[in-house]
Amino acid sequence: MESDDAGVENVGEDVKFDPVDSESHADYDAVDRSYWYRTTQEKLDAAMIERQKGNDLFREGKYVDAKKAYDSAFVNIFCSKEEWAMLSGEEQSSINAFKAPCHLNRGLVRLKLKELDDALWEFTEALSIDSGNTKGLFRRGCVLIEKCKEEMNKENLKEYWDVDRAQGYLDRARDDLVKACYQAPNDKAIRNEIEELGNVQKQLKEYQTKYKNEQKQLYSQLIANMDAKNDVKNAKSMEKILQNMPPLEPFIVPH
């Protein structure tokens, strides 16, 4: 995939921000109170500076620090529901135009940090703003494949895992990657990820076959045990019946 910004894989973040209850409230407290008196464009300009910091930190491989910079970027454009409703359509569009790539950006940081559930949320948020975003579809597909791998890895750890859930991740990943490939048919990264999906699907299929055979064996054994118990029970019942039967009258063969 091509980079989002100045040749860099953009990474960014938009939390469901609440000034009181949010993982980013510390960043919020650090914002100058003049924030509330800034215009939408001034907020966007300040957020852009923070996003660029995040881009630079991402280039250096400082993913945790990059994530904090993107947190700060989104603090700068935070709007309450009431404030959002008062913005013009143009202002709302400008903010969304900033938020969508930032969701993609922080999602990529979180993917690098193996925060798969958070990365999945980020890419889904980006797609809620721009449902046809190729990078969003591609990156969410990547996360879903990783979620499937994470589920299957429980097999090696001897932990319980859900084969159907793993298949659900792959089905969703396939949908996203096919859409992304349709929009960018020559993109090598997308095609490579589709190939990876095929490899993971093959491995999952082996597990599915294995568990299906194990289930058949288990059910066959259960049925055999039930039949054996019924045979013993029936034999004991017949023995009891025979014991309680009155003695037979002697049979005399007439001459």
PDB file of C-alpha atoms in Angstrom:
ATOM      1  CA  MET A   1       0.000   0.000   0.000  1.00  0.00           C
ATOM      2  CA  GLU A   2       1.142   3.546  -0.600  1.00  0.00           C
ATOM      3  CA  SER A   3       1.853   5.789   2.332  1.00  0.00           C
ATOM      4  CA  ASP A   4      -0.811   8.133   3.625  1.00  0.00           C
ATOM      5  CA  ASP A   5       1.352  11.168   4.196  1.00  0.00           C
ATOM      6  CA  ALA A   6       4.670  12.338   2.782  1.00  0.00           C
ATOM      7  CA  GLY A   7       5.787   8.813   1.987  1.00  0.00           C
ATOM      8  CA  VAL A   8       5.149   7.641   5.534  1.00  0.00           C
ATOM      9  CA  GLU A   9       2.723   4.981   6.705  1.00  0.00           C
ATOM     10  CA  ASN A  10       0.433   7.351   8.520  1.00  0.00           C
ATOM     11  CA  VAL A  11      -0.694   6.311  11.910  1.00  0.00           C
ATOM     12  CA  GLY A  12      -3.246   8.069  14.023  1.00  0.00           C
ATOM     13  CA  GLU A  13      -5.934   7.901  16.588  1.00  0.00           C
ATOM     14  CA  ASP A  14      -9.397   9.016  17.408  1.00  0.00           C
ATOM     15  CA  VAL A  15     -10.645   7.754  20.729  1.00  0.00           C
ATOM     16  CA  LYS A  16     -14.253   7.942  21.784  1.00  0.00           C
ATOM     17  CA  PHE A  17     -13.098  10.803  23.890  1.00  0.00           C
ATOM     18  CA  ASP A  18     -14.708  11.754  27.143  1.00  0.00           C
ATOM     19  CA  PRO A  19     -12.923  14.460  29.160  1.00  0.00           C
ATOM     20  CA  VAL A  20     -13.758  12.637  32.370  1.00  0.00           C
ATOM     21  CA  ASP A  21     -13.549   8.975  31.452  1.00  0.00           C
ATOM     22  CA  SER A  22     -10.932   8.305  28.805  1.00  0.00           C
ATOM     23  CA  GLU A  23      -7.517   6.800  28.484  1.00  0.00           C
ATOM     24  CA  SER A  24      -6.496  10.143  27.006  1.00  0.00           C
ATOM     25  CA  HIS A  25      -7.860  12.396  29.765  1.00  0.00           C
ATOM     26  CA  ALA A  26      -4.314  13.249  30.855  1.00  0.00           C
ATOM     27  CA  ASP A  27      -3.670  14.684  27.403  1.00  0.00           C
ATOM     28  CA  TYR A  28      -6.950  16.533  27.610  1.00  0.00           C
ATOM     29  CA  ASP A  29      -5.983  18.176  30.899  1.00  0.00           C
ATOM     30  CA  ALA A  30      -2.767  19.386  29.305  1.00  0.00           C
ATOM     31  CA  VAL A  31      -4.594  21.311  26.603  1.00  0.00           C
ATOM     32  CA  ASP A  32      -4.598  25.052  27.108  1.00  0.00           C
ATOM     33  CA  ARG A  33      -7.993  26.393  28.138  1.00  0.00           C
ATOM     34  CA  SER A  34      -7.871  28.684  25.139  1.00  0.00           C
ATOM     35  CA  TYR A  35      -8.815  25.541  23.236  1.00  0.00           C
ATOM     36  CA  TRP A  36     -12.460  26.296  23.851  1.00  0.00           C
ATOM     37  CA  TYR A  37     -12.176  29.661  22.136  1.00  0.00           C
ATOM     38  CA  ARG A  38     -10.413  28.505  18.994  1.00  0.00           C
ATOM     39  CA  THR A  39     -12.053  28.269  15.617  1.00  0.00           C
ATOM     40  CA  THR A  40     -12.447  24.917  13.885  1.00  0.00           C
ATOM     41  CA  GLN A  41      -9.572  25.741  11.562  1.00  0.00           C
ATOM     42  CA  GLU A  42      -7.321  26.660  14.479  1.00  0.00           C
ATOM     43  CA  LYS A  43      -8.126  23.347  16.131  1.00  0.00           C
ATOM     44  CA  LEU A  44      -7.366  21.482  12.912  1.00  0.00           C
ATOM     45  CA  ASP A  45      -4.070  23.342  12.507  1.00  0.00           C
ATOM     46  CA  ALA A  46      -3.018  22.379  16.033  1.00  0.00           C
ATOM     47  CA  ALA A  47      -4.103  18.789  15.460  1.00  0.00           C
ATOM     48  CA  MET A  48      -2.125  18.657  12.230  1.00  0.00           C
ATOM     49  CA  ILE A  49       1.048  19.597  14.097  1.00  0.00           C
ATOM     50  CA  GLU A  50       0.514  16.720  16.518  1.00  0.00           C
ATOM     51  CA  ARG A  51      -0.214  14.331  13.685  1.00  0.00           C
ATOM     52  CA  GLN A  52       3.029  15.265  11.998  1.00  0.00           C
ATOM     53  CA  LYS A  53       4.841  14.567  15.257  1.00  0.00           C
ATOM     54  CA  GLY A  54       3.219  11.166  15.238  1.00  0.00           C
ATOM     55  CA  ASN A  55       4.347  10.578  11.660  1.00  0.00           C
ATOM     56  CA  ASP A  56       7.938  11.445  12.547  1.00  0.00           C
ATOM     57  CA  LEU A  57       7.903   9.212  15.619  1.00  0.00           C
ATOM     58  CA  PHE A  58       6.426   6.385  13.584  1.00  0.00           C
ATOM     59  CA  ARG A  59       9.283   6.703  11.074  1.00  0.00           C
ATOM     60  CA  GLU A  60      11.688   6.254  13.989  1.00  0.00           C
ATOM     61  CA  GLY A  61       9.854   3.158  15.179  1.00  0.00           C
ATOM     62  CA  LYS A  62       8.753   4.874  18.404  1.00  0.00           C
ATOM     63  CA  TYR A  63       5.235   3.497  18.276  1.00  0.00           C
ATOM     64  CA  VAL A  64       4.192   4.212  21.860  1.00  0.00           C
ATOM     65  CA  ASP A  65       5.269   7.850  21.554  1.00  0.00           C
ATOM     66  CA  ALA A  66       3.641   8.091  18.136  1.00  0.00           C
ATOM     67  CA  LYS A  67       0.380   6.857  19.627  1.00  0.00           C
ATOM     68  CA  LYS A  68       0.541   9.563  22.290  1.00  0.00           C
ATOM     69  CA  ALA A  69       1.078  12.208  19.609  1.00  0.00           C
ATOM     70  CA  TYR A  70      -1.997  11.025  17.746  1.00  0.00           C
ATOM     71  CA  ASP A  71      -3.942  11.009  21.007  1.00  0.00           C
ATOM     72  CA  SER A  72      -2.997  14.658  21.384  1.00  0.00           C
ATOM     73  CA  ALA A  73      -4.035  15.379  17.806  1.00  0.00           C
ATOM     74  CA  PHE A  74      -7.516  14.085  18.496  1.00  0.00           C
ATOM     75  CA  VAL A  75      -7.778  15.956  21.754  1.00  0.00           C
ATOM     76  CA  ASN A  76      -7.274  19.131  19.730  1.00  0.00           C
ATOM     77  CA  ILE A  77     -10.275  18.452  17.508  1.00  0.00           C
ATOM     78  CA  PHE A  78     -12.536  16.986  20.167  1.00  0.00           C
ATOM     79  CA  CYS A  79     -16.128  18.200  19.974  1.00  0.00           C
ATOM     80  CA  SER A  80     -18.993  17.450  22.289  1.00  0.00           C
ATOM     81  CA  LYS A  81     -22.255  16.350  20.685  1.00  0.00           C
ATOM     82  CA  GLU A  82     -23.692  19.794  21.324  1.00  0.00           C
ATOM     83  CA  GLU A  83     -20.696  21.547  19.786  1.00  0.00           C
ATOM     84  CA  TRP A  84     -20.715  19.203  16.811  1.00  0.00           C
ATOM     85  CA  ALA A  85     -24.355  19.980  16.124  1.00  0.00           C
ATOM     86  CA  MET A  86     -23.521  23.695  15.991  1.00  0.00           C
ATOM     87  CA  LEU A  87     -20.803  23.278  13.365  1.00  0.00           C
ATOM     88  CA  SER A  88     -21.511  23.963   9.725  1.00  0.00           C
ATOM     89  CA  GLY A  89     -21.579  21.120   7.249  1.00  0.00           C
ATOM     90  CA  GLU A  90     -18.284  22.292   5.846  1.00  0.00           C
ATOM     91  CA  GLU A  91     -16.652  22.299   9.277  1.00  0.00           C
ATOM     92  CA  GLN A  92     -17.948  18.804  10.018  1.00  0.00           C
ATOM     93  CA  SER A  93     -16.600  17.574   6.698  1.00  0.00           C
ATOM     94  CA  SER A  94     -13.202  19.109   7.432  1.00  0.00           C
ATOM     95  CA  ILE A  95     -13.004  17.391  10.806  1.00  0.00           C
ATOM     96  CA  ASN A  96     -14.072  14.043   9.362  1.00  0.00           C
ATOM     97  CA  ALA A  97     -11.520  14.450   6.580  1.00  0.00           C
ATOM     98  CA  PHE A  98      -8.880  14.754   9.302  1.00  0.00           C
ATOM     99  CA  LYS A  99     -10.271  11.992  11.516  1.00  0.00           C
ATOM    100  CA  ALA A 100     -10.528   9.238   8.901  1.00  0.00           C
ATOM    101  CA  PRO A 101      -6.799   8.996   8.079  1.00  0.00           C
ATOM    102  CA  CYS A 102      -5.927   9.453  11.742  1.00  0.00           C
ATOM    103  CA  HIS A 103      -8.044   6.417  12.596  1.00  0.00           C
ATOM    104  CA  LEU A 104      -6.059   4.546   9.967  1.00  0.00           C
ATOM    105  CA  ASN A 105      -2.849   5.871  11.436  1.00  0.00           C
ATOM    106  CA  ARG A 106      -3.425   4.974  15.041  1.00  0.00           C
ATOM    107  CA  GLY A 107      -4.825   1.669  13.925  1.00  0.00           C
ATOM    108  CA  LEU A 108      -1.519   0.930  12.239  1.00  0.00           C
ATOM    109  CA  VAL A 109       0.394   1.896  15.387  1.00  0.00           C
ATOM    110  CA  ARG A 110      -1.812  -0.389  17.442  1.00  0.00           C
ATOM    111  CA  LEU A 111      -1.323  -3.164  14.928  1.00  0.00           C
ATOM    112  CA  LYS A 112       2.449  -2.719  15.330  1.00  0.00           C
ATOM    113  CA  LEU A 113       1.961  -2.885  19.105  1.00  0.00           C
ATOM    114  CA  LYS A 114      -0.155  -6.056  18.731  1.00  0.00           C
ATOM    115  CA  GLU A 115      -3.181  -4.285  20.187  1.00  0.00           C
ATOM    116  CA  LEU A 116      -5.424  -6.127  17.757  1.00  0.00           C
ATOM    117  CA  ASP A 117      -8.836  -5.330  19.218  1.00  0.00           C
ATOM    118  CA  ASP A 118      -8.025  -1.632  19.415  1.00  0.00           C
ATOM    119  CA  ALA A 119      -6.611  -1.644  15.890  1.00  0.00           C
ATOM    120  CA  LEU A 120      -9.771  -3.337  14.653  1.00  0.00           C
ATOM    121  CA  TRP A 121     -11.856  -0.602  16.273  1.00  0.00           C
ATOM    122  CA  GLU A 122      -9.740   2.116  14.692  1.00  0.00           C
ATOM    123  CA  PHE A 123     -10.057   0.778  11.162  1.00  0.00           C
ATOM    124  CA  THR A 124     -13.771   0.208  11.600  1.00  0.00           C
ATOM    125  CA  GLU A 125     -14.163   3.809  12.737  1.00  0.00           C
ATOM    126  CA  ALA A 126     -12.270   5.023   9.677  1.00  0.00           C
ATOM    127  CA  LEU A 127     -14.558   2.962   7.452  1.00  0.00           C
ATOM    128  CA  SER A 128     -17.620   4.350   9.208  1.00  0.00           C
ATOM    129  CA  ILE A 129     -16.519   7.756   7.879  1.00  0.00           C
ATOM    130  CA  ASP A 130     -15.348   6.517   4.485  1.00  0.00           C
ATOM    131  CA  SER A 131     -16.744   3.046   3.775  1.00  0.00           C
ATOM    132  CA  GLY A 132     -14.809   2.654   0.541  1.00  0.00           C
ATOM    133  CA  ASN A 133     -11.403   3.590   1.913  1.00  0.00           C
ATOM    134  CA  THR A 134      -8.961   1.121   0.358  1.00  0.00           C
ATOM    135  CA  LYS A 135      -6.380   1.398   3.140  1.00  0.00           C
ATOM    136  CA  GLY A 136      -9.074   0.930   5.760  1.00  0.00           C
ATOM    137  CA  LEU A 137     -10.365  -2.227   4.071  1.00  0.00           C
ATOM    138  CA  PHE A 138      -6.847  -3.564   3.585  1.00  0.00           C
ATOM    139  CA  ARG A 139      -5.663  -2.885   7.121  1.00  0.00           C
ATOM    140  CA  ARG A 140      -8.821  -4.189   8.765  1.00  0.00           C
ATOM    141  CA  GLY A 141      -8.427  -7.336   6.679  1.00  0.00           C
ATOM    142  CA  CYS A 142      -4.876  -7.664   8.016  1.00  0.00           C
ATOM    143  CA  VAL A 143      -6.060  -7.329  11.606  1.00  0.00           C
ATOM    144  CA  LEU A 144      -8.800  -9.922  11.121  1.00  0.00           C
ATOM    145  CA  ILE A 145      -6.267 -12.407   9.763  1.00  0.00           C
ATOM    146  CA  GLU A 146      -4.091 -11.748  12.812  1.00  0.00           C
ATOM    147  CA  LYS A 147      -7.123 -12.294  15.049  1.00  0.00           C
ATOM    148  CA  CYS A 148      -7.648 -15.668  13.403  1.00  0.00           C
ATOM    149  CA  LYS A 149      -3.990 -16.590  13.927  1.00  0.00           C
ATOM    150  CA  GLU A 150      -4.254 -15.494  17.543  1.00  0.00           C
ATOM    151  CA  GLU A 151      -7.251 -17.779  18.016  1.00  0.00           C
ATOM    152  CA  MET A 152      -5.549 -20.749  16.344  1.00  0.00           C
ATOM    153  CA  ASN A 153      -2.391 -20.243  18.408  1.00  0.00           C
ATOM    154  CA  LYS A 154      -4.386 -21.326  21.447  1.00  0.00           C
ATOM    155  CA  GLU A 155      -4.102 -24.836  20.031  1.00  0.00           C
ATOM    156  CA  ASN A 156      -0.348 -24.779  20.674  1.00  0.00           C
ATOM    157  CA  LEU A 157      -0.959 -23.397  24.151  1.00  0.00           C
ATOM    158  CA  LYS A 158      -3.412 -26.232  24.879  1.00  0.00           C
ATOM    159  CA  GLU A 159      -6.146 -23.689  25.496  1.00  0.00           C
ATOM    160  CA  TYR A 160      -9.773 -23.843  24.452  1.00  0.00           C
ATOM    161  CA  TRP A 161     -10.490 -21.980  21.227  1.00  0.00           C
ATOM    162  CA  ASP A 162     -13.451 -21.516  18.951  1.00  0.00           C
ATOM    163  CA  VAL A 163     -13.036 -22.821  15.401  1.00  0.00           C
ATOM    164  CA  ASP A 164     -16.194 -21.048  14.256  1.00  0.00           C
ATOM    165  CA  ARG A 165     -14.992 -17.720  15.650  1.00  0.00           C
ATOM    166  CA  ALA A 166     -11.687 -18.125  13.816  1.00  0.00           C
ATOM    167  CA  GLN A 167     -13.545 -18.861  10.583  1.00  0.00           C
ATOM    168  CA  GLY A 168     -15.662 -15.754  11.151  1.00  0.00           C
ATOM    169  CA  TYR A 169     -12.526 -13.619  11.287  1.00  0.00           C
ATOM    170  CA  LEU A 170     -11.324 -15.050   7.977  1.00  0.00           C
ATOM    171  CA  ASP A 171     -14.699 -14.576   6.300  1.00  0.00           C
ATOM    172  CA  ARG A 172     -14.714 -10.914   7.291  1.00  0.00           C
ATOM    173  CA  ALA A 173     -11.077 -10.495   6.236  1.00  0.00           C
ATOM    174  CA  ARG A 174     -11.876 -11.991   2.851  1.00  0.00           C
ATOM    175  CA  ASP A 175     -14.753  -9.559   2.323  1.00  0.00           C
ATOM    176  CA  ASP A 176     -12.536  -6.567   3.132  1.00  0.00           C
ATOM    177  CA  LEU A 177      -9.571  -7.703   1.060  1.00  0.00           C
ATOM    178  CA  VAL A 178     -11.667  -8.558  -1.971  1.00  0.00           C
ATOM    179  CA  LYS A 179     -13.186  -5.071  -1.881  1.00  0.00           C
ATOM    180  CA  ALA A 180      -9.751  -3.516  -1.477  1.00  0.00           C
ATOM    181  CA  CYS A 181      -8.360  -5.575  -4.352  1.00  0.00           C
ATOM    182  CA  TYR A 182     -11.270  -4.561  -6.560  1.00  0.00           C
ATOM    183  CA  GLN A 183     -10.375  -0.914  -5.947  1.00  0.00           C
ATOM    184  CA  ALA A 184      -6.617  -1.425  -6.290  1.00  0.00           C
ATOM    185  CA  PRO A 185      -6.149  -4.567  -8.419  1.00  0.00           C
ATOM    186  CA  ASN A 186      -2.440  -3.976  -8.957  1.00  0.00           C
ATOM    187  CA  ASP A 187      -1.551  -3.396  -5.322  1.00  0.00           C
ATOM    188  CA  LYS A 188       1.045  -6.009  -4.386  1.00  0.00           C
ATOM    189  CA  ALA A 189       0.498  -5.712  -0.621  1.00  0.00           C
ATOM    190  CA  ILE A 190      -3.197  -6.488  -0.976  1.00  0.00           C
ATOM    191  CA  ARG A 191      -2.520  -9.482  -3.205  1.00  0.00           C
ATOM    192  CA  ASN A 192       0.108 -10.773  -0.787  1.00  0.00           C
ATOM    193  CA  GLU A 193      -2.358 -10.508   2.081  1.00  0.00           C
ATOM    194  CA  ILE A 194      -4.992 -12.399   0.094  1.00  0.00           C
ATOM    195  CA  GLU A 195      -2.408 -15.126  -0.466  1.00  0.00           C
ATOM    196  CA  GLU A 196      -1.684 -15.149   3.276  1.00  0.00           C
ATOM    197  CA  LEU A 197      -5.396 -15.462   3.929  1.00  0.00           C
ATOM    198  CA  GLY A 198      -5.444 -18.552   1.734  1.00  0.00           C
ATOM    199  CA  ASN A 199      -2.586 -20.108   3.719  1.00  0.00           C
ATOM    200  CA  VAL A 200      -4.303 -19.414   7.024  1.00  0.00           C
ATOM    201  CA  GLN A 201      -7.592 -20.778   5.679  1.00  0.00           C
ATOM    202  CA  LYS A 202      -5.824 -23.999   4.684  1.00  0.00           C
ATOM    203  CA  GLN A 203      -4.417 -24.407   8.191  1.00  0.00           C
ATOM    204  CA  LEU A 204      -7.783 -23.683   9.757  1.00  0.00           C
ATOM    205  CA  LYS A 205      -9.410 -26.228   7.446  1.00  0.00           C
ATOM    206  CA  GLU A 206      -7.018 -28.861   8.766  1.00  0.00           C
ATOM    207  CA  TYR A 207      -8.087 -28.055  12.310  1.00  0.00           C
ATOM    208  CA  GLN A 208     -11.741 -28.178  11.292  1.00  0.00           C
ATOM    209  CA  THR A 209     -11.279 -31.625   9.752  1.00  0.00           C
ATOM    210  CA  LYS A 210      -9.330 -32.805  12.789  1.00  0.00           C
ATOM    211  CA  TYR A 211     -11.993 -31.664  15.239  1.00  0.00           C
ATOM    212  CA  LYS A 212     -14.814 -33.042  13.120  1.00  0.00           C
ATOM    213  CA  ASN A 213     -13.154 -36.475  13.130  1.00  0.00           C
ATOM    214  CA  GLU A 214     -12.521 -36.249  16.863  1.00  0.00           C
ATOM    215  CA  GLN A 215     -16.178 -35.388  17.438  1.00  0.00           C
ATOM    216  CA  LYS A 216     -17.273 -38.365  15.352  1.00  0.00           C
ATOM    217  CA  GLN A 217     -15.016 -40.654  17.374  1.00  0.00           C
ATOM    218  CA  LEU A 218     -16.281 -39.173  20.633  1.00  0.00           C
ATOM    219  CA  TYR A 219     -19.932 -39.598  19.646  1.00  0.00           C
ATOM    220  CA  SER A 220     -19.285 -43.145  18.432  1.00  0.00           C
ATOM    221  CA  GLN A 221     -17.630 -43.997  21.741  1.00  0.00           C
ATOM    222  CA  LEU A 222     -20.480 -42.444  23.718  1.00  0.00           C
ATOM    223  CA  ILE A 223     -23.038 -44.426  21.758  1.00  0.00           C
ATOM    224  CA  ALA A 224     -21.013 -47.618  22.176  1.00  0.00           C
ATOM    225  CA  ASN A 225     -20.783 -47.017  25.941  1.00  0.00           C
ATOM    226  CA  MET A 226     -24.518 -46.381  26.127  1.00  0.00           C
ATOM    227  CA  ASP A 227     -25.216 -49.575  24.190  1.00  0.00           C
ATOM    228  CA  ALA A 228     -22.883 -51.518  26.449  1.00  0.00           C
ATOM    229  CA  LYS A 229     -24.542 -50.103  29.567  1.00  0.00           C
ATOM    230  CA  ASN A 230     -27.972 -50.892  28.159  1.00  0.00           C
ATOM    231  CA  ASP A 231     -26.867 -54.457  27.385  1.00  0.00           C
ATOM    232  CA  VAL A 232     -25.626 -54.949  30.957  1.00  0.00           C
ATOM    233  CA  LYS A 233     -28.762 -53.322  32.347  1.00  0.00           C
ATOM    234  CA  ASN A 234     -30.999 -55.466  30.186  1.00  0.00           C
ATOM    235  CA  ALA A 235     -29.079 -58.611  31.135  1.00  0.00           C
ATOM    236  CA  LYS A 236     -29.408 -57.814  34.851  1.00  0.00           C
ATOM    237  CA  SER A 237     -33.104 -57.088  34.451  1.00  0.00           C
ATOM    238  CA  MET A 238     -33.664 -60.408  32.705  1.00  0.00           C
ATOM    239  CA  GLU A 239     -31.697 -62.222  35.404  1.00  0.00           C
ATOM    240  CA  LYS A 240     -33.840 -60.593  38.088  1.00  0.00           C
ATOM    241  CA  ILE A 241     -37.007 -61.522  36.229  1.00  0.00           C
ATOM    242  CA  LEU A 242     -35.884 -65.125  35.940  1.00  0.00           C
ATOM    243  CA  GLN A 243     -35.010 -65.232  39.644  1.00  0.00           C
ATOM    244  CA  ASN A 244     -38.465 -64.001  40.618  1.00  0.00           C
ATOM    245  CA  MET A 245     -40.341 -66.399  38.371  1.00  0.00           C
ATOM    246  CA  PRO A 246     -42.211 -69.224  40.143  1.00  0.00           C
ATOM    247  CA  PRO A 247     -40.700 -72.676  39.728  1.00  0.00           C
ATOM    248  CA  LEU A 248     -41.909 -74.573  36.721  1.00  0.00           C
ATOM    249  CA  GLU A 249     -44.192 -77.561  37.226  1.00  0.00           C
ATOM    250  CA  PRO A 250     -42.432 -80.799  36.478  1.00  0.00           C
ATOM    251  CA  PHE A 251     -43.252 -82.026  33.004  1.00  0.00           C
ATOM    252  CA  ILE A 252     -44.121 -85.643  32.775  1.00  0.00           C
ATOM    253  CA  VAL A 253     -43.939 -87.318  29.442  1.00  0.00           C
ATOM    254  CA  PRO A 254     -47.014 -89.543  29.065  1.00  0.00           C
ATOM    255  CA  HIS A 255     -46.437 -93.160  28.236  1.00  0.00           C
TER     256      HIS A 255
END
